[in-house]
PDB file of C-alpha atoms in Angstrom:
ATOM      1  CA  MET A   1     162.529  96.892 133.102  1.00 60.00           C
ATOM      2  CA  VAL A   2     161.663  94.051 130.743  1.00 58.00           C
ATOM      3  CA  ALA A   3     164.272  92.906 128.222  1.00 53.00           C
ATOM      4  CA  GLU A   4     163.168  92.379 124.630  1.00 44.00           C
ATOM      5  CA  GLN A   5     165.379  89.334 124.230  1.00 42.00           C
ATOM      6  CA  PHE A   6     167.751  87.471 126.506  1.00 41.00           C
ATOM      7  CA  SER A   7     169.413  84.210 125.605  1.00 40.00           C
ATOM      8  CA  ALA A   8     172.861  84.019 127.180  1.00 40.00           C
ATOM      9  CA  SER A   9     173.360  82.351 130.547  1.00 42.00           C
ATOM     10  CA  PRO A  10     174.313  85.192 132.931  1.00 47.00           C
ATOM     11  CA  ALA A  11     176.258  83.229 135.508  1.00 53.00           C
ATOM     12  CA  SER A  12     177.323  79.777 136.618  1.00 66.00           C
ATOM     13  CA  GLY A  13     175.587  77.684 139.236  1.00 77.00           C
ATOM     14  CA  GLU A  14     178.350  78.575 141.672  1.00 84.00           C
ATOM     15  CA  ASP A  15     177.737  82.275 141.041  1.00 87.00           C
ATOM     16  CA  PHE A  16     174.032  81.838 141.747  1.00 86.00           C
ATOM     17  CA  ASP A  17     174.812  80.047 144.998  1.00 91.00           C
ATOM     18  CA  GLN A  18     177.079  82.904 146.001  1.00 92.00           C
ATOM     19  CA  LEU A  19     174.393  85.428 145.067  1.00 94.00           C
ATOM     20  CA  GLN A  20     171.820  83.651 147.229  1.00 94.00           C
ATOM     21  CA  THR A  21     174.237  83.487 150.151  1.00 94.00           C
ATOM     22  CA  SER A  22     175.026  87.200 149.899  1.00 94.00           C
ATOM     23  CA  LEU A  23     171.334  88.110 149.793  1.00 96.00           C
ATOM     24  CA  GLN A  24     170.621  85.874 152.790  1.00 96.00           C
ATOM     25  CA  GLU A  25     173.379  87.564 154.783  1.00 95.00           C
ATOM     26  CA  LEU A  26     171.817  90.953 154.019  1.00 96.00           C
ATOM     27  CA  GLY A  27     168.338  89.740 154.999  1.00 97.00           C
ATOM     28  CA  TYR A  28     166.793  89.900 151.517  1.00 97.00           C
ATOM     29  CA  ARG A  29     166.321  86.164 151.215  1.00 95.00           C
ATOM     30  CA  ASP A  30     165.291  83.162 153.288  1.00 92.00           C
ATOM     31  CA  GLU A  31     166.356  79.661 152.374  1.00 88.00           C
ATOM     32  CA  SER A  32     163.590  79.451 149.759  1.00 91.00           C
ATOM     33  CA  GLY A  33     161.381  81.692 147.656  1.00 95.00           C
ATOM     34  CA  TYR A  34     161.896  83.300 144.264  1.00 97.00           C
ATOM     35  CA  LEU A  35     165.317  84.815 143.778  1.00 96.00           C
ATOM     36  CA  VAL A  36     164.006  87.620 141.562  1.00 97.00           C
ATOM     37  CA  GLN A  37     162.026  88.933 144.551  1.00 98.00           C
ATOM     38  CA  SER A  38     165.165  89.139 146.670  1.00 98.00           C
ATOM     39  CA  VAL A  39     167.174  90.715 143.866  1.00 98.00           C
ATOM     40  CA  ALA A  40     164.551  93.363 143.076  1.00 98.00           C
ATOM     41  CA  LYS A  41     164.218  94.338 146.736  1.00 98.00           C
ATOM     42  CA  PHE A  42     167.995  94.452 147.168  1.00 98.00           C
ATOM     43  CA  TRP A  43     168.312  96.664 144.103  1.00 97.00           C
ATOM     44  CA  PHE A  44     165.544  99.029 145.184  1.00 97.00           C
ATOM     45  CA  GLY A  45     166.711  99.119 148.798  1.00 96.00           C
ATOM     46  CA  ASN A  46     170.191 100.170 147.711  1.00 95.00           C
ATOM     47  CA  ARG A  47     168.951 102.714 145.161  1.00 94.00           C
ATOM     48  CA  LEU A  48     170.918 101.195 142.307  1.00 95.00           C
ATOM     49  CA  GLY A  49     168.772 102.575 139.492  1.00 95.00           C
ATOM     50  CA  PRO A  50     166.962 100.699 136.687  1.00 96.00           C
ATOM     51  CA  LEU A  51     167.019  96.894 136.716  1.00 96.00           C
ATOM     52  CA  THR A  52     165.947  94.378 134.079  1.00 96.00           C
ATOM     53  CA  VAL A  53     163.757  91.907 135.988  1.00 96.00           C
ATOM     54  CA  TYR A  54     162.429  89.846 133.085  1.00 94.00           C
ATOM     55  CA  PRO A  55     163.818  87.402 132.326  1.00 92.00           C
ATOM     56  CA  SER A  56     164.943  86.961 135.911  1.00 94.00           C
ATOM     57  CA  GLN A  57     168.396  85.675 134.915  1.00 93.00           C
ATOM     58  CA  ALA A  58     169.265  89.187 133.765  1.00 94.00           C
ATOM     59  CA  ALA A  59     168.414  90.638 137.182  1.00 95.00           C
ATOM     60  CA  CYS A  60     170.433  87.941 138.950  1.00 94.00           C
ATOM     61  CA  ALA A  61     173.472  88.602 136.767  1.00 93.00           C
ATOM     62  CA  GLU A  62     173.336  92.343 137.490  1.00 94.00           C
ATOM     63  CA  ALA A  63     172.950  91.803 141.226  1.00 94.00           C
ATOM     64  CA  PHE A  64     175.827  89.315 141.293  1.00 93.00           C
ATOM     65  CA  SER A  65     178.062  91.841 139.548  1.00 91.00           C
ATOM     66  CA  VAL A  66     177.185  94.560 142.064  1.00 92.00           C
ATOM     67  CA  LEU A  67     177.730  92.311 145.076  1.00 91.00           C
ATOM     68  CA  GLN A  68     181.105  91.265 143.694  1.00 86.00           C
ATOM     69  CA  ASN A  69     182.169  94.905 143.796  1.00 82.00           C
ATOM     70  CA  THR A  70     180.797  95.931 147.187  1.00 69.00           C
ATOM     71  CA  LYS A  71     184.276  96.477 148.596  1.00 57.00           C
ATOM     72  CA  ARG A  72     184.760  99.300 146.148  1.00 54.00           C
ATOM     73  CA  ARG A  73     181.200 100.592 146.466  1.00 62.00           C
ATOM     74  CA  GLY A  74     180.904 100.376 150.237  1.00 72.00           C
ATOM     75  CA  PRO A  75     178.569  98.251 152.397  1.00 86.00           C
ATOM     76  CA  CYS A  76     175.081  97.383 151.148  1.00 91.00           C
ATOM     77  CA  ALA A  77     171.908  98.264 153.032  1.00 93.00           C
ATOM     78  CA  ARG A  78     170.287  95.437 154.965  1.00 95.00           C
ATOM     79  CA  TYR A  79     166.674  94.512 154.285  1.00 97.00           C
ATOM     80  CA  ARG A  80     163.959  95.833 156.595  1.00 94.00           C
ATOM     81  CA  ASN A  81     161.179  93.491 155.426  1.00 94.00           C
ATOM     82  CA  ASP A  82     159.249  96.434 154.050  1.00 97.00           C
ATOM     83  CA  LEU A  83     159.160  96.087 150.247  1.00 98.00           C
ATOM     84  CA  ALA A  84     156.689  94.521 147.812  1.00 99.00           C
ATOM     85  CA  PHE A  85     157.822  93.702 144.267  1.00 99.00           C
ATOM     86  CA  PHE A  86     155.334  93.467 141.391  1.00 99.00           C
ATOM     87  CA  LEU A  87     155.716  92.279 137.809  1.00 98.00           C
ATOM     88  CA  PRO A  88     152.146  92.722 136.512  1.00 98.00           C
ATOM     89  CA  THR A  89     150.852  90.565 133.668  1.00 97.00           C
ATOM     90  CA  THR A  90     147.750  90.497 131.543  1.00 96.00           C
ATOM     91  CA  SER A  91     145.334  87.589 131.607  1.00 90.00           C
ATOM     92  CA  HIS A  92     145.699  84.647 129.251  1.00 79.00           C
ATOM     93  CA  GLY A  93     144.989  85.670 125.675  1.00 73.00           C
ATOM     94  CA  LYS A  94     144.908  84.091 122.256  1.00 76.00           C
ATOM     95  CA  MET A  95     148.401  83.401 120.922  1.00 75.00           C
ATOM     96  CA  THR A  96     148.925  83.865 117.192  1.00 81.00           C
ATOM     97  CA  ARG A  97     151.988  83.151 115.090  1.00 83.00           C
ATOM     98  CA  GLN A  98     152.617  86.880 114.691  1.00 82.00           C
ATOM     99  CA  LYS A  99     152.431  87.448 118.438  1.00 81.00           C
ATOM    100  CA  ARG A 100     154.755  84.527 119.104  1.00 85.00           C
ATOM    101  CA  ILE A 101     157.311  85.999 116.725  1.00 81.00           C
ATOM    102  CA  ALA A 102     156.927  89.478 118.215  1.00 81.00           C
ATOM    103  CA  TYR A 103     157.038  88.512 121.898  1.00 80.00           C
ATOM    104  CA  GLY A 104     158.691  85.085 121.982  1.00 87.00           C
ATOM    105  CA  GLY A 105     155.720  83.323 123.558  1.00 89.00           C
ATOM    106  CA  ALA A 106     152.592  83.761 125.648  1.00 88.00           C
ATOM    107  CA  ARG A 107     154.331  84.462 128.958  1.00 90.00           C
ATOM    108  CA  PRO A 108     156.649  87.208 127.642  1.00 90.00           C
ATOM    109  CA  MET A 109     153.660  88.807 125.913  1.00 92.00           C
ATOM    110  CA  ARG A 110     151.644  88.838 129.141  1.00 93.00           C
ATOM    111  CA  VAL A 111     154.548  90.410 131.027  1.00 94.00           C
ATOM    112  CA  PHE A 112     155.264  92.971 128.304  1.00 93.00           C
ATOM    113  CA  LYS A 113     151.623  94.093 128.207  1.00 93.00           C
ATOM    114  CA  GLY A 114     151.289  94.168 131.990  1.00 96.00           C
ATOM    115  CA  GLY A 115     152.569  97.720 132.294  1.00 95.00           C
ATOM    116  CA  GLY A 116     156.016  97.144 133.779  1.00 96.00           C
ATOM    117  CA  PRO A 117     157.457  96.205 137.185  1.00 98.00           C
ATOM    118  CA  PHE A 118     157.352  98.338 140.316  1.00 98.00           C
ATOM    119  CA  VAL A 119     158.261  98.213 144.001  1.00 98.00           C
ATOM    120  CA  ILE A 120     156.186  99.679 146.847  1.00 98.00           C
ATOM    121  CA  LYS A 121     157.225 100.275 150.444  1.00 98.00           C
ATOM    122  CA  ASP A 122     155.017  98.708 153.075  1.00 98.00           C
ATOM    123  CA  SER A 123     152.479 101.066 154.630  1.00 98.00           C
ATOM    124  CA  GLU A 124     148.837 101.204 155.637  1.00 97.00           C
ATOM    125  CA  GLY A 125     147.962 102.198 152.073  1.00 98.00           C
ATOM    126  CA  MET A 126     150.302  99.790 150.284  1.00 98.00           C
ATOM    127  CA  VAL A 127     147.604  97.366 149.100  1.00 99.00           C
ATOM    128  CA  ALA A 128     145.410 100.164 147.749  1.00 99.00           C
ATOM    129  CA  GLU A 129     148.408 101.708 145.976  1.00 99.00           C
ATOM    130  CA  ALA A 130     149.237  98.378 144.350  1.00 99.00           C
ATOM    131  CA  LEU A 131     145.638  97.963 143.211  1.00 99.00           C
ATOM    132  CA  ARG A 132     145.700 101.443 141.682  1.00 99.00           C
ATOM    133  CA  LYS A 133     148.893 100.696 139.784  1.00 99.00           C
ATOM    134  CA  MET A 134     147.356  97.502 138.394  1.00 99.00           C
ATOM    135  CA  GLY A 135     144.142  99.218 137.317  1.00 98.00           C
ATOM    136  CA  TYR A 136     141.779  97.940 140.012  1.00 99.00           C
ATOM    137  CA  MET A 137     141.290 101.396 141.530  1.00 99.00           C
ATOM    138  CA  ASP A 138     141.228 104.980 140.287  1.00 98.00           C
ATOM    139  CA  GLU A 139     139.841 108.347 141.340  1.00 96.00           C
ATOM    140  CA  THR A 140     136.702 108.229 139.195  1.00 96.00           C
ATOM    141  CA  PHE A 141     134.716 105.026 138.684  1.00 98.00           C
ATOM    142  CA  ASN A 142     136.801 102.619 140.781  1.00 98.00           C
ATOM    143  CA  ASN A 143     137.352 104.268 144.148  1.00 98.00           C
ATOM    144  CA  ASP A 144     135.720 101.512 146.212  1.00 98.00           C
ATOM    145  CA  LEU A 145     138.447  99.491 147.962  1.00 98.00           C
ATOM    146  CA  PRO A 146     136.282  96.515 149.079  1.00 98.00           C
ATOM    147  CA  GLU A 147     135.039  95.973 145.523  1.00 98.00           C
ATOM    148  CA  ALA A 148     138.567  96.348 144.145  1.00 99.00           C
ATOM    149  CA  LEU A 149     139.694  93.641 146.577  1.00 99.00           C
ATOM    150  CA  PHE A 150     136.756  91.475 145.487  1.00 98.00           C
ATOM    151  CA  VAL A 151     137.611  91.744 141.790  1.00 98.00           C
ATOM    152  CA  PHE A 152     141.314  91.174 142.469  1.00 99.00           C
ATOM    153  CA  VAL A 153     140.966  88.003 144.544  1.00 98.00           C
ATOM    154  CA  ASN A 154     138.524  86.541 142.029  1.00 97.00           C
ATOM    155  CA  ARG A 155     140.987  86.591 139.157  1.00 96.00           C
ATOM    156  CA  PRO A 156     141.625  82.872 138.429  1.00 94.00           C
ATOM    157  CA  ASP A 157     145.404  83.203 138.753  1.00 96.00           C
ATOM    158  CA  HIS A 158     145.014  84.970 142.082  1.00 98.00           C
ATOM    159  CA  LYS A 159     142.624  82.361 143.459  1.00 97.00           C
ATOM    160  CA  SER A 160     145.210  79.699 142.703  1.00 96.00           C
ATOM    161  CA  THR A 161     148.112  81.635 144.227  1.00 98.00           C
ATOM    162  CA  LEU A 162     146.256  82.623 147.382  1.00 98.00           C
ATOM    163  CA  ARG A 163     145.005  79.075 147.924  1.00 97.00           C
ATOM    164  CA  LYS A 164     148.073  77.016 146.997  1.00 97.00           C
ATOM    165  CA  THR A 165     150.919  79.305 148.050  1.00 98.00           C
ATOM    166  CA  PHE A 166     149.507  81.114 151.071  1.00 98.00           C
ATOM    167  CA  ASP A 167     146.409  79.165 152.175  1.00 97.00           C
ATOM    168  CA  ALA A 168     144.814  82.602 152.290  1.00 97.00           C
ATOM    169  CA  LEU A 169     141.677  82.514 150.172  1.00 97.00           C
ATOM    170  CA  PRO A 170     139.115  84.907 151.641  1.00 98.00           C
ATOM    171  CA  THR A 171     136.192  83.270 153.428  1.00 97.00           C
ATOM    172  CA  SER A 172     132.585  84.352 153.821  1.00 96.00           C
ATOM    173  CA  THR A 173     133.316  85.610 157.341  1.00 97.00           C
ATOM    174  CA  ASP A 174     136.248  87.794 156.271  1.00 98.00           C
ATOM    175  CA  THR A 175     135.868  91.555 156.114  1.00 98.00           C
ATOM    176  CA  ALA A 176     137.595  93.832 153.614  1.00 98.00           C
ATOM    177  CA  VAL A 177     140.151  94.603 156.333  1.00 98.00           C
ATOM    178  CA  ASP A 178     140.896  90.882 156.680  1.00 98.00           C
ATOM    179  CA  VAL A 179     141.312  90.471 152.930  1.00 99.00           C
ATOM    180  CA  LYS A 180     143.555  93.510 152.698  1.00 99.00           C
ATOM    181  CA  GLN A 181     145.803  92.020 155.372  1.00 98.00           C
ATOM    182  CA  LYS A 182     145.968  88.701 153.500  1.00 99.00           C
ATOM    183  CA  LEU A 183     147.013  90.514 150.338  1.00 99.00           C
ATOM    184  CA  ARG A 184     149.551  92.597 152.226  1.00 99.00           C
ATOM    185  CA  HIS A 185     151.193  89.395 153.451  1.00 98.00           C
ATOM    186  CA  ALA A 186     151.173  87.896 149.941  1.00 99.00           C
ATOM    187  CA  PHE A 187     152.552  91.051 148.333  1.00 99.00           C
ATOM    188  CA  LEU A 188     155.454  91.289 150.803  1.00 98.00           C
ATOM    189  CA  SER A 189     156.311  87.604 150.463  1.00 98.00           C
ATOM    190  CA  ASN A 190     159.136  86.197 148.330  1.00 98.00           C
ATOM    191  CA  TYR A 191     157.015  83.150 147.482  1.00 98.00           C
ATOM    192  CA  THR A 192     155.592  84.546 144.242  1.00 98.00           C
ATOM    193  CA  GLN A 193     157.357  85.971 141.215  1.00 97.00           C
ATOM    194  CA  GLY A 194     155.375  89.177 141.646  1.00 98.00           C
ATOM    195  CA  ARG A 195     153.229  88.278 138.643  1.00 98.00           C
ATOM    196  CA  TRP A 196     149.814  89.559 139.627  1.00 99.00           C
ATOM    197  CA  VAL A 197     147.230  90.043 136.871  1.00 98.00           C
ATOM    198  CA  VAL A 198     146.049  93.542 135.990  1.00 98.00           C
ATOM    199  CA  ALA A 199     142.381  94.557 136.108  1.00 98.00           C
ATOM    200  CA  PRO A 200     140.036  92.976 133.541  1.00 95.00           C
ATOM    201  CA  LYS A 201     139.384  94.725 130.243  1.00 95.00           C
ATOM    202  CA  ASP A 202     135.841  95.747 129.385  1.00 98.00           C
ATOM    203  CA  THR A 203     135.962  94.968 125.639  1.00 96.00           C
ATOM    204  CA  GLU A 204     133.851  91.809 125.789  1.00 96.00           C
ATOM    205  CA  VAL A 205     131.346  93.441 128.130  1.00 98.00           C
ATOM    206  CA  ARG A 206     130.962  96.405 125.780  1.00 98.00           C
ATOM    207  CA  GLN A 207     130.328  93.984 122.909  1.00 98.00           C
ATOM    208  CA  THR A 208     127.607  92.287 124.952  1.00 98.00           C
ATOM    209  CA  LEU A 209     126.008  95.617 125.846  1.00 98.00           C
ATOM    210  CA  CYS A 210     125.928  96.633 122.185  1.00 98.00           C
ATOM    211  CA  LYS A 211     124.532  93.263 121.138  1.00 97.00           C
ATOM    212  CA  HIS A 212     121.610  93.582 123.557  1.00 98.00           C
ATOM    213  CA  GLY A 213     120.909  97.241 122.842  1.00 98.00           C
ATOM    214  CA  PHE A 214     122.195  98.760 126.081  1.00 98.00           C
ATOM    215  CA  LEU A 215     125.047 100.593 124.347  1.00 98.00           C
ATOM    216  CA  THR A 216     124.970 102.097 120.854  1.00 96.00           C
ATOM    217  CA  ASN A 217     128.710 102.594 120.371  1.00 97.00           C
ATOM    218  CA  ILE A 218     131.370 100.158 121.547  1.00 97.00           C
ATOM    219  CA  GLN A 219     133.760 103.114 121.911  1.00 97.00           C
ATOM    220  CA  ALA A 220     131.344 105.076 124.127  1.00 98.00           C
ATOM    221  CA  PRO A 221     132.809 107.089 127.030  1.00 98.00           C
ATOM    222  CA  GLN A 222     133.311 105.228 130.279  1.00 97.00           C
ATOM    223  CA  ALA A 223     130.511 107.130 132.020  1.00 98.00           C
ATOM    224  CA  GLU A 224     128.047 106.013 129.338  1.00 98.00           C
ATOM    225  CA  ALA A 225     129.286 102.419 129.525  1.00 98.00           C
ATOM    226  CA  LEU A 226     128.859 102.532 133.303  1.00 98.00           C
ATOM    227  CA  GLN A 227     125.197 103.501 132.981  1.00 98.00           C
ATOM    228  CA  ALA A 228     124.680 100.801 130.356  1.00 98.00           C
ATOM    229  CA  MET A 229     126.191  98.172 132.637  1.00 98.00           C
ATOM    230  CA  GLN A 230     123.989  99.277 135.517  1.00 98.00           C
ATOM    231  CA  SER A 231     120.904  98.932 133.303  1.00 98.00           C
ATOM    232  CA  PHE A 232     122.027  95.527 132.035  1.00 98.00           C
ATOM    233  CA  VAL A 233     122.632  94.241 135.561  1.00 98.00           C
ATOM    234  CA  ARG A 234     119.187  95.369 136.727  1.00 97.00           C
ATOM    235  CA  SER A 235     117.496  93.843 133.679  1.00 97.00           C
ATOM    236  CA  ARG A 236     119.108  90.468 134.354  1.00 95.00           C
ATOM    237  CA  GLY A 237     118.576  90.497 138.104  1.00 95.00           C
ATOM    238  CA  LEU A 238     122.313  90.411 138.770  1.00 95.00           C
ATOM    239  CA  ARG A 239     124.072  91.771 141.828  1.00 93.00           C
ATOM    240  CA  GLU A 240     124.497  95.531 141.622  1.00 94.00           C
ATOM    241  CA  MET A 241     128.057  96.706 142.123  1.00 96.00           C
ATOM    242  CA  ARG A 242     129.350 100.133 143.071  1.00 96.00           C
ATOM    243  CA  SER A 243     132.408 100.306 140.799  1.00 98.00           C
ATOM    244  CA  TYR A 244     133.082 100.089 137.067  1.00 99.00           C
ATOM    245  CA  ASN A 245     135.424  97.100 137.445  1.00 98.00           C
ATOM    246  CA  GLY A 246     132.924  95.425 139.748  1.00 98.00           C
ATOM    247  CA  LEU A 247     130.238  95.691 137.086  1.00 98.00           C
ATOM    248  CA  VAL A 248     132.632  94.411 134.410  1.00 98.00           C
ATOM    249  CA  PHE A 249     133.457  91.402 136.585  1.00 96.00           C
ATOM    250  CA  ASN A 250     129.794  90.748 137.359  1.00 95.00           C
ATOM    251  CA  ILE A 251     128.739  90.795 133.708  1.00 97.00           C
ATOM    252  CA  GLN A 252     131.695  88.628 132.685  1.00 95.00           C
ATOM    253  CA  GLN A 253     130.569  86.067 135.255  1.00 93.00           C
ATOM    254  CA  HIS A 254     127.081  86.198 133.749  1.00 93.00           C
ATOM    255  CA  ILE A 255     128.438  85.728 130.216  1.00 92.00           C
ATOM    256  CA  TYR A 256     130.366  82.619 131.237  1.00 86.00           C
ATOM    257  CA  ASN A 257     127.923  81.197 133.775  1.00 81.00           C
ATOM    258  CA  LYS A 258     127.517  77.998 131.728  1.00 66.00           C
ATOM    259  CA  ASP A 259     131.258  77.477 131.202  1.00 60.00           C
ATOM    260  CA  PRO A 260     132.246  74.298 133.139  1.00 51.00           C
ATOM    261  CA  ASP A 261     135.792  75.645 133.526  1.00 57.00           C
ATOM    262  CA  ARG A 262     134.490  78.636 135.479  1.00 65.00           C
ATOM    263  CA  VAL A 263     133.881  78.272 139.185  1.00 65.00           C
ATOM    264  CA  GLY A 264     131.900  80.462 141.554  1.00 80.00           C
ATOM    265  CA  SER A 265     133.272  83.682 142.954  1.00 91.00           C
ATOM    266  CA  ILE A 266     135.073  84.030 146.272  1.00 94.00           C
ATOM    267  CA  GLU A 267     132.775  85.898 148.644  1.00 95.00           C
ATOM    268  CA  PHE A 268     133.541  87.994 151.703  1.00 96.00           C
ATOM    269  CA  LYS A 269     131.877  90.912 153.483  1.00 93.00           C
ATOM    270  CA  ILE A 270     132.080  93.904 151.151  1.00 88.00           C
TER     271      ILE A 270
END
């Protein structure tokens, strides 16, 4: 859950220290990492119902209250190192005065529009499931896992996180299996706040297709937009992609190829 507003301090510094200690004893936390990760996994692992995870102080206050009453509730389940917590966000967008009033700032707006938090148990299909929930995969035009991985790791926020936090940027010799394993490690880690960016929107690409005569209606069905993107890519000599999101990413790169703030894409064997 995401709270609309939260201003009161939920607990003292001493309470937070006690919360961290309790979560460490149960295996949900190391000596570092983001506390909201530990709290969300503790809450999910003990089947405690809905939890407000943004802002994170609200989650910490709720967890502290529960742990204070464990004697009455019975022992808590220990962590099995098998949960991934996600708090999806949208990409950076234009902030207006109206949006600031409505959401309280750019970051709350990105979180609110990200679709809501979720937790996934570790499994062979965990990474693919996470990508589906964040819009990178579906059963129609985005059922290609290697391309979904490619689009995901090339989001600017993800490049930064994978490089700075995990030293796990894909390399040209990596396979899709290698990249999936790197993401699995990152998703299970407590060293992010779970704020991964959802799949890119196609609005700007549709505008470009209409401008150049490849699409007659910006609201055209996805199947029609897919064909238009394929034609556009061939006409410009761009790399042909197998998925809808892959084509969107490819054309966005073409649109911004002269932007000095944009860097080249991360490549691996797809």
